[in-house]
mmCIF file of C-alpha atoms in Angstrom:
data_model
loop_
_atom_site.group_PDB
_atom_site.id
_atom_site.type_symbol
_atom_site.label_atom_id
_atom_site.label_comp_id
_atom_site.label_asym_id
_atom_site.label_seq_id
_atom_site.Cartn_x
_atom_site.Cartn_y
_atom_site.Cartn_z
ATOM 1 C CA UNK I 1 7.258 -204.935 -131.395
ATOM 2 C CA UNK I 2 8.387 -205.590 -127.676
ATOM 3 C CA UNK I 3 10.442 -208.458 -126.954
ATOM 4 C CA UNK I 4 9.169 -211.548 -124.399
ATOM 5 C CA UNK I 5 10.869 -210.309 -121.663
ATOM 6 C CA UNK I 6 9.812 -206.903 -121.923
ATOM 7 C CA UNK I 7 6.022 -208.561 -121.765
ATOM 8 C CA UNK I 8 7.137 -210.369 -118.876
ATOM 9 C CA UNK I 9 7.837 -207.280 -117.256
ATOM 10 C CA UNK I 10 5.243 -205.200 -118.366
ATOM 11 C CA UNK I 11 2.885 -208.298 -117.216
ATOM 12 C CA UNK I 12 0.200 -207.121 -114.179
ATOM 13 C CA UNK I 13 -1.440 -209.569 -112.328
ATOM 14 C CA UNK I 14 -3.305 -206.837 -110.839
ATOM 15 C CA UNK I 15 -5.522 -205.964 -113.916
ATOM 16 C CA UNK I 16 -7.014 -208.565 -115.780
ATOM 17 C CA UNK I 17 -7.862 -206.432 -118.471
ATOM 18 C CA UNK I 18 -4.295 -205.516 -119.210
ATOM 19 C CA UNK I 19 -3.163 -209.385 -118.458
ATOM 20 C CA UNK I 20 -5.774 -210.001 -121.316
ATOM 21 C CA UNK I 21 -4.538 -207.987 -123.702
ATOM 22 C CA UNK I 22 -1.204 -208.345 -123.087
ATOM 23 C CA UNK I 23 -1.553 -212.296 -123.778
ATOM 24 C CA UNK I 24 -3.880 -211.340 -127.154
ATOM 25 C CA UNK I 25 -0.514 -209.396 -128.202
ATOM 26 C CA UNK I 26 1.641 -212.212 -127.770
ATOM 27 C CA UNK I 27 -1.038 -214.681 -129.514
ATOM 28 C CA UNK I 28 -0.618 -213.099 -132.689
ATOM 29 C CA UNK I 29 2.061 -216.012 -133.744
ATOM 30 C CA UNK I 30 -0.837 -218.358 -133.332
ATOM 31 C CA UNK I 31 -3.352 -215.869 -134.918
ATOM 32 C CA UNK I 32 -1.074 -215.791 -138.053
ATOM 33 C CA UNK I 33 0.073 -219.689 -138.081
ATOM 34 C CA UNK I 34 -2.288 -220.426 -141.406
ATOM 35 C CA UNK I 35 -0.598 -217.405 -142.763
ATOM 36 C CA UNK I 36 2.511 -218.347 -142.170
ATOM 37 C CA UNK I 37 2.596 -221.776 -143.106
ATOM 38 C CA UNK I 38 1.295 -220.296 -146.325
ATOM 39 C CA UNK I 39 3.779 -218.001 -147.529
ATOM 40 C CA UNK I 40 6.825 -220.587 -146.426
ATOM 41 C CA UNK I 41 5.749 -224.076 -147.010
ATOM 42 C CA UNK I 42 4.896 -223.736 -150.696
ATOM 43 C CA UNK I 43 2.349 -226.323 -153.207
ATOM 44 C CA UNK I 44 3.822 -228.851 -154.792
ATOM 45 C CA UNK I 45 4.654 -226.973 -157.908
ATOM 46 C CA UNK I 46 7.532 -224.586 -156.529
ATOM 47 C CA UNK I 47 8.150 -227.025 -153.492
ATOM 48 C CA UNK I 48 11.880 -227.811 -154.996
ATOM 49 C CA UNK I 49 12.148 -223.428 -154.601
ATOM 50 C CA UNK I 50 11.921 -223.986 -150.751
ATOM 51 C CA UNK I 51 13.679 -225.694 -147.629
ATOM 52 C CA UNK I 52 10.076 -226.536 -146.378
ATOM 53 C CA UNK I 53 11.768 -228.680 -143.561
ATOM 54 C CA UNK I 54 13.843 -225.748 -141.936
ATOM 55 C CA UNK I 55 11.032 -223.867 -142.282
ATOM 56 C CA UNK I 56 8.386 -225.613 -140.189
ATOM 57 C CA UNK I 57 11.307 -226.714 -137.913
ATOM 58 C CA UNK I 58 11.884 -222.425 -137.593
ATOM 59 C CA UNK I 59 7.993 -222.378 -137.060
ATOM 60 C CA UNK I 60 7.966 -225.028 -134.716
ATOM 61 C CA UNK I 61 10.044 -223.633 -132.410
ATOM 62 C CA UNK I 62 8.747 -220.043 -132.521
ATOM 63 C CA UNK I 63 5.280 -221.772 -131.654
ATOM 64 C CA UNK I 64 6.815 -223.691 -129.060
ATOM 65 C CA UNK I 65 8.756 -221.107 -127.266
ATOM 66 C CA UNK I 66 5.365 -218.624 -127.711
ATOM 67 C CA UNK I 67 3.310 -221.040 -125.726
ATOM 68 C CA UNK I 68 5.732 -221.730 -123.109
ATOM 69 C CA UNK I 69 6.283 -218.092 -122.709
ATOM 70 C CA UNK I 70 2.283 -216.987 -122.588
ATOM 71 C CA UNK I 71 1.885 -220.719 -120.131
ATOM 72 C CA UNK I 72 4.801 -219.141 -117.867
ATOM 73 C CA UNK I 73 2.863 -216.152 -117.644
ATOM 74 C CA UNK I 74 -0.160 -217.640 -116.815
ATOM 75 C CA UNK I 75 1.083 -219.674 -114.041
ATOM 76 C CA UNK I 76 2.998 -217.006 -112.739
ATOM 77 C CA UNK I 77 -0.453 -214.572 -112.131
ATOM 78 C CA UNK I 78 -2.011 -217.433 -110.573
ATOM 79 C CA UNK I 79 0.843 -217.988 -108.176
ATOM 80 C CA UNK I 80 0.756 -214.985 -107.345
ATOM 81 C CA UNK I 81 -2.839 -214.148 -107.180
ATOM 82 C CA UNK I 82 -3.209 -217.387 -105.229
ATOM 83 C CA UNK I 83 -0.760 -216.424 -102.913
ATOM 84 C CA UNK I 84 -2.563 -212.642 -102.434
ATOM 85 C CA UNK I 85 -5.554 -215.005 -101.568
ATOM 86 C CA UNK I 86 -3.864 -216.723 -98.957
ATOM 87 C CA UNK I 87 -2.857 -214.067 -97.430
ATOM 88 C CA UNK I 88 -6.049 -212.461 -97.243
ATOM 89 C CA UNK I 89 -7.644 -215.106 -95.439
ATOM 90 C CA UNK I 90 -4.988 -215.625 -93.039
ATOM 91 C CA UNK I 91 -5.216 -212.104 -91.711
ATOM 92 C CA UNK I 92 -9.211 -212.656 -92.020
ATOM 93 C CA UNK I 93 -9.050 -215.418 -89.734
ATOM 94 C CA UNK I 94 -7.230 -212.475 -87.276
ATOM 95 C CA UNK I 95 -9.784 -209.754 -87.847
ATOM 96 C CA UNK I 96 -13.137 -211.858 -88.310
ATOM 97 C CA UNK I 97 -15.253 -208.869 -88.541
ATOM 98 C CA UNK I 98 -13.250 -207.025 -91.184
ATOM 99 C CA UNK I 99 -16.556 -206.944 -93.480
ATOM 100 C CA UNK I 100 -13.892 -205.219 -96.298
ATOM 101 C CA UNK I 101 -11.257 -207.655 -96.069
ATOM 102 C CA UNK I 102 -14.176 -210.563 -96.999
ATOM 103 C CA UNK I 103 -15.277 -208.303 -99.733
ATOM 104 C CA UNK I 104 -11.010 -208.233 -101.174
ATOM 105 C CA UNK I 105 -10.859 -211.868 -100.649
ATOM 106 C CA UNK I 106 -13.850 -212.174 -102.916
ATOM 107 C CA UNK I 107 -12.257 -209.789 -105.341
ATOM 108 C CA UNK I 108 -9.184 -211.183 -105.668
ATOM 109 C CA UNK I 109 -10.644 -214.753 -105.739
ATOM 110 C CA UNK I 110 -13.017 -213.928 -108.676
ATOM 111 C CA UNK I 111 -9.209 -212.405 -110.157
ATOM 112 C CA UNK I 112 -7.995 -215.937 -109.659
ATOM 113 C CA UNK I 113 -10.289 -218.083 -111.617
ATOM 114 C CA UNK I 114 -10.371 -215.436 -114.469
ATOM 115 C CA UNK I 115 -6.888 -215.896 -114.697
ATOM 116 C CA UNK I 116 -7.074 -219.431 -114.284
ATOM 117 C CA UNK I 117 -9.541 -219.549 -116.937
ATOM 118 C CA UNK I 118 -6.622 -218.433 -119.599
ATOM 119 C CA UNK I 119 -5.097 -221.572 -118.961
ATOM 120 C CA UNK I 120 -7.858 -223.193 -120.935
ATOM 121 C CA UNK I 121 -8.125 -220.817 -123.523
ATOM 122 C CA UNK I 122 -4.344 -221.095 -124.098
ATOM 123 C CA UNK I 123 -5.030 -225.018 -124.167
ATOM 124 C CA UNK I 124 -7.465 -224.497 -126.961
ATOM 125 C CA UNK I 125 -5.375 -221.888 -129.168
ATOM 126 C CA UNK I 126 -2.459 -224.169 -128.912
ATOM 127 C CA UNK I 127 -3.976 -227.375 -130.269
ATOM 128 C CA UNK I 128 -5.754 -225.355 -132.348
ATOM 129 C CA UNK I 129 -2.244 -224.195 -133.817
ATOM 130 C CA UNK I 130 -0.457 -227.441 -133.586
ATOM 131 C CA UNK I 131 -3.121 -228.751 -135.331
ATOM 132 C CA UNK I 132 -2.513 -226.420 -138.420
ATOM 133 C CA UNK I 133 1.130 -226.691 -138.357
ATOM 134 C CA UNK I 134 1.029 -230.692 -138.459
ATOM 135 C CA UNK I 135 -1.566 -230.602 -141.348
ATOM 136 C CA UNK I 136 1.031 -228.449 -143.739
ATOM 137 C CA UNK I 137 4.466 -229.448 -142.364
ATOM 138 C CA UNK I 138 4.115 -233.502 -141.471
ATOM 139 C CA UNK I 139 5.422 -234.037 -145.175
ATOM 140 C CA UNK I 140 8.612 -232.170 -144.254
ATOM 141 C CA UNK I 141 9.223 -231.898 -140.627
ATOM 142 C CA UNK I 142 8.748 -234.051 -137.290
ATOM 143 C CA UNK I 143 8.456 -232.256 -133.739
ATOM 144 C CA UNK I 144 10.668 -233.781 -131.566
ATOM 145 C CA UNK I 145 8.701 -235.971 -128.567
ATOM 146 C CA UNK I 146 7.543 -233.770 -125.974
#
């Protein structure tokens, strides 16, 4: 499996489709949270077997570095995309009657709020996993405060 940075650099901007997948790839630790929590925080009955408290503190912070990772991502396409946007319409406001540079500003625009639009789905899937993970792990583990 490919390492964060090598997403990061693998990461296009340019196709959403890619940029989609890409972040489904890297939400696999959330996919697999219940999972997880389930084969290392144990019932009651073998819960002496187990250092349940170093493992949701390990699961803690692999959630927490996976959605600060995927968020950096994010933020970095729309930076950039809003950027691309910008500069579009400055050299629109030079060349008025460029009917194709209207119809790449649209483009690119539409690029934008899909992109934008991952922000909330990454908003969901990380409540969503945070959620889980202080159901099973409040007994033997507390986040520090954000």
């Amino acid at each position: 499996m490919a390492s964060a940075s090598q997403h990061e650099a693998e990461i296009s901007c340019d196709d959403f489709t890619f940029f989609q997948q890409i972040l489904t790839n890297l939400r696999t630790i959330d996919d697999r949270v219940v999972h997880s929590l389930n084969t290392s925080i144990p019932t009651q009955s073998f819960a002496e077997k187990v250092d349940a408290a170093s493992r949701c503190s390990d699961l803690f912070k692999e959630l927490s570095e996976a959605h600060k990772h995927r968020d950096g991502i994010i933020k970095k396409c729309i930076t950039l995309k809003s950027a691309t946007v910008s500069q579009l319409k400055q050299r629109k406001q030079q060349e008025p009657d460029n009917i194709d540079l209207m119809s790449q500003i649209r483009k690119e625009q539409y690029a934008l709020r899909h992109i934008q639009s991952e922000l909330n789905v990454e908003e969901v899937i990380n409540d969503r996993s945070m959620t889980i993970f202080q159901e099973r792990c409040r007994q033997h583990f507390r986040p520090p405060p954000s």
